[in-house]
XYZ file of C-alpha atoms in Angstrom:
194
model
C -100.650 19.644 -102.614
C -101.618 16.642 -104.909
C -104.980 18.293 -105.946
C -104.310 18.144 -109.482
C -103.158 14.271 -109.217
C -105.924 13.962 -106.926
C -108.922 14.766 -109.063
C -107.176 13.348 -112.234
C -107.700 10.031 -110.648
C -111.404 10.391 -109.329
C -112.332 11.638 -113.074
C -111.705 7.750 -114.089
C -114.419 6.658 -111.572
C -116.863 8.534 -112.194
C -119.240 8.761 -115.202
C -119.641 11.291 -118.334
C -121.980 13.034 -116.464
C -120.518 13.297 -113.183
C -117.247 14.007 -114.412
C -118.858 17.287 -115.415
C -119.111 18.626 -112.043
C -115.555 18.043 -110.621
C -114.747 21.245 -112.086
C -117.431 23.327 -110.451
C -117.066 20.859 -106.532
C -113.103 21.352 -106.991
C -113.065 25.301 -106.749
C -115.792 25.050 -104.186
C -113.634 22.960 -102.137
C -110.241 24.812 -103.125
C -111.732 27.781 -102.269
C -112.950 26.912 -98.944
C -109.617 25.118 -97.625
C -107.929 28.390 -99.073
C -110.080 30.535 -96.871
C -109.566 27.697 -93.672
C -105.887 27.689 -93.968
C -105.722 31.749 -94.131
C -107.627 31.769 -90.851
C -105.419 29.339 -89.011
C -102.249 31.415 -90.819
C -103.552 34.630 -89.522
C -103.596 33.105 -86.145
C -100.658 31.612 -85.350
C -99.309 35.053 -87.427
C -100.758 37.214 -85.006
C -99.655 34.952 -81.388
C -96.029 35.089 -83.068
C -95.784 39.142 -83.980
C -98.571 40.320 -81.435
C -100.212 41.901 -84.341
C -103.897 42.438 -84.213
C -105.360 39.628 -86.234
C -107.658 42.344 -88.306
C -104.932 44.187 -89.664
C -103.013 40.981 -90.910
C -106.234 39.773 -92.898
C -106.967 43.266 -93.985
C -103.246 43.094 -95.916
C -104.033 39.629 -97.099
C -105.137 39.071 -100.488
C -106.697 35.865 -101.807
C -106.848 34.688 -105.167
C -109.616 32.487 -105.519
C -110.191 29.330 -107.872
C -112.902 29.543 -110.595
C -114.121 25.982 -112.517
C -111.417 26.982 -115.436
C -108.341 27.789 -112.883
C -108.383 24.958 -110.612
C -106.087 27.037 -108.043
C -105.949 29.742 -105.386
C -103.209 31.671 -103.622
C -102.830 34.007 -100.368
C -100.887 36.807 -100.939
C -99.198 38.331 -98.012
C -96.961 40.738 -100.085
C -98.866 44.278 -98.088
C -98.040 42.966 -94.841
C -95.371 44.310 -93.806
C -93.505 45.263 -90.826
C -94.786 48.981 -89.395
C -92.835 50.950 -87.212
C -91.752 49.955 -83.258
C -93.951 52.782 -81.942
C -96.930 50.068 -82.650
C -95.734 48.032 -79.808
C -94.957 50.608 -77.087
C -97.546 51.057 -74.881
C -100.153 54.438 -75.720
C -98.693 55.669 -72.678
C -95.413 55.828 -73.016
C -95.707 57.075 -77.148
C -94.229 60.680 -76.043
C -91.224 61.847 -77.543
C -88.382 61.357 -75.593
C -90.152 59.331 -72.609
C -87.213 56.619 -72.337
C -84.293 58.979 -73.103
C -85.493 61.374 -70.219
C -83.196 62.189 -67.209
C -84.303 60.178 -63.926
C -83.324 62.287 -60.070
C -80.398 60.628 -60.275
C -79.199 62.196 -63.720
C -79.267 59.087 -65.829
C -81.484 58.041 -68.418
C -84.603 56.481 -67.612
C -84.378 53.543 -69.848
C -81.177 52.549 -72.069
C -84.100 52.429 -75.211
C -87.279 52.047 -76.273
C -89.464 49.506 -74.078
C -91.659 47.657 -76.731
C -93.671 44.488 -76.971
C -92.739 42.773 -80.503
C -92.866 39.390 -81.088
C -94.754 38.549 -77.786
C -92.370 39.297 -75.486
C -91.458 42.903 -73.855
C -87.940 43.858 -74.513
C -85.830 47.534 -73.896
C -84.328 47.690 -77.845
C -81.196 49.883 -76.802
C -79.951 53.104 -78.148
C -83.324 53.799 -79.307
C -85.332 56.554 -79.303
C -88.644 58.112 -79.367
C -88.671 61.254 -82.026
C -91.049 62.916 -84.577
C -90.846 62.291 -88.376
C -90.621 65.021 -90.650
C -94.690 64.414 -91.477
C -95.148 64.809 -87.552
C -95.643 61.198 -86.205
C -94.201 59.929 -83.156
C -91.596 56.776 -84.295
C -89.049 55.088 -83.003
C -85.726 55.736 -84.521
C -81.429 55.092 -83.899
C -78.709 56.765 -84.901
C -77.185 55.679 -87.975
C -74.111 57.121 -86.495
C -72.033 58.987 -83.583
C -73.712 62.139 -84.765
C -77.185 63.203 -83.974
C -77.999 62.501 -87.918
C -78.937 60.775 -89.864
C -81.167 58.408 -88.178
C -82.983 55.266 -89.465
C -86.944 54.294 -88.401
C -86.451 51.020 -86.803
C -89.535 48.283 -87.871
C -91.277 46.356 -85.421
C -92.290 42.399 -86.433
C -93.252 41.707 -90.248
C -96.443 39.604 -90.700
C -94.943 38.836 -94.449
C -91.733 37.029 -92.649
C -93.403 35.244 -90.476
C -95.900 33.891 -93.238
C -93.255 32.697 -95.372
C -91.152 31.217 -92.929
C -90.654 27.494 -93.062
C -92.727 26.584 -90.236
C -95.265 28.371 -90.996
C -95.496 26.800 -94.671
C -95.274 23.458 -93.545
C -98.404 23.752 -91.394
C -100.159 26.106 -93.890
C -99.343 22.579 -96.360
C -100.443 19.945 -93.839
C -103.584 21.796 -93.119
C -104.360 22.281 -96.836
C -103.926 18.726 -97.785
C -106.205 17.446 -95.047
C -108.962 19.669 -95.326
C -108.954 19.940 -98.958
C -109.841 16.064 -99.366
C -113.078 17.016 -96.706
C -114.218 19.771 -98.603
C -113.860 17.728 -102.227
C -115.927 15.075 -100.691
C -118.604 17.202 -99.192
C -118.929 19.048 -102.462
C -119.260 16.511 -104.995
C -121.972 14.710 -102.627
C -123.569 18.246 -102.686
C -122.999 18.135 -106.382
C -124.194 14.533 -106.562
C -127.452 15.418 -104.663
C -128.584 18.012 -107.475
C -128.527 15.607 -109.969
C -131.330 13.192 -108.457
């Protein structure tokens, strides 16, 4: 964003005294597009992994501007991926429910039945099992042997946050609403001073 170029070139209109409260409308408005675009992020986060929107913002962090740091960040780094069983319906989370035999003798599913990403999908050759600590997870085979096997992650909030897309609309959004909020706040601002 051009916030910096932005309120470099209002300074020059306004006078001494007014000047003195870019600083203080500038986080306010910074702060409150930050918070705006995290919303909208969470969102469209959430309709893409079909990840409950309160544990995405839960593993957000925001960095917020103050009148000497004239910027703010979201920090997605703690949302991460968890494991498949997340997705599998709390019906089906029983070990060994989709390898089971049908009356036929085959196997009831050829994996793991899990909505990720939206859509239901059978992700093959998986399993339901219990981890050493004695939660139910999805794992594979790393192997033709029965070990060693490997916990296989559902969707990542993080990846889908920093993908492209996702940016670009985070950027738009910011840019837009950011010019709003300066506005409203220096008029706020303004107002104190009469």
């Amino acid at each position: 964003m051009q916030i910096k170029h932005d309120l470099a070139r209002l300074e020059k209109k306004l006078s001494k005294m007014e000047r003195g409260l870019i600083p203080k409308a500038a986080s306010q408005a910074i702060n409150k597009t930050v918070r705006s675009v995290n919303s909208a992020a969470i969102k469209e986060v959430s309709a893409e992994t079909n990840i409950k929107q309160k544990e995405i913002r839960q593993a957000h962090q925001l960095y917020l501007a103050k009148r000497d740091r004239l910027s703010a960040a979201i920090d997605a780094k703690k949302s991460r991926g968890k494991n498949l069983i997340n997705f599998v319906r709390p019906s089906q989370r029983k070990a060994g429910h989709f390898n089971a035999f049908n009356k036929r003798g085959a196997y009831k599913a050829e994996g793991v039945k899990a909505k990720a990403w939206g859509k239901t999908k059978t992700y093959k050759k998986t399993f339901i099992g219990r981890a050493p600590q004695g939660q139910l997870l999805v794992f594979a085979r790393k192997g033709p042997g029965r070990t060693p096997l490997k916990g296989i992650t559902g969707p990542s909030p993080r990846g889908a946050f920093i993908s492209q897309r996702l940016q670009q609309v985070m950027e738009r959004q910011a840019s837009a609403r950011f010019r709003v909020e300066l506005t409203r706040s220096i008029n706020n601002q303004l107002r104190k001073l009469k």
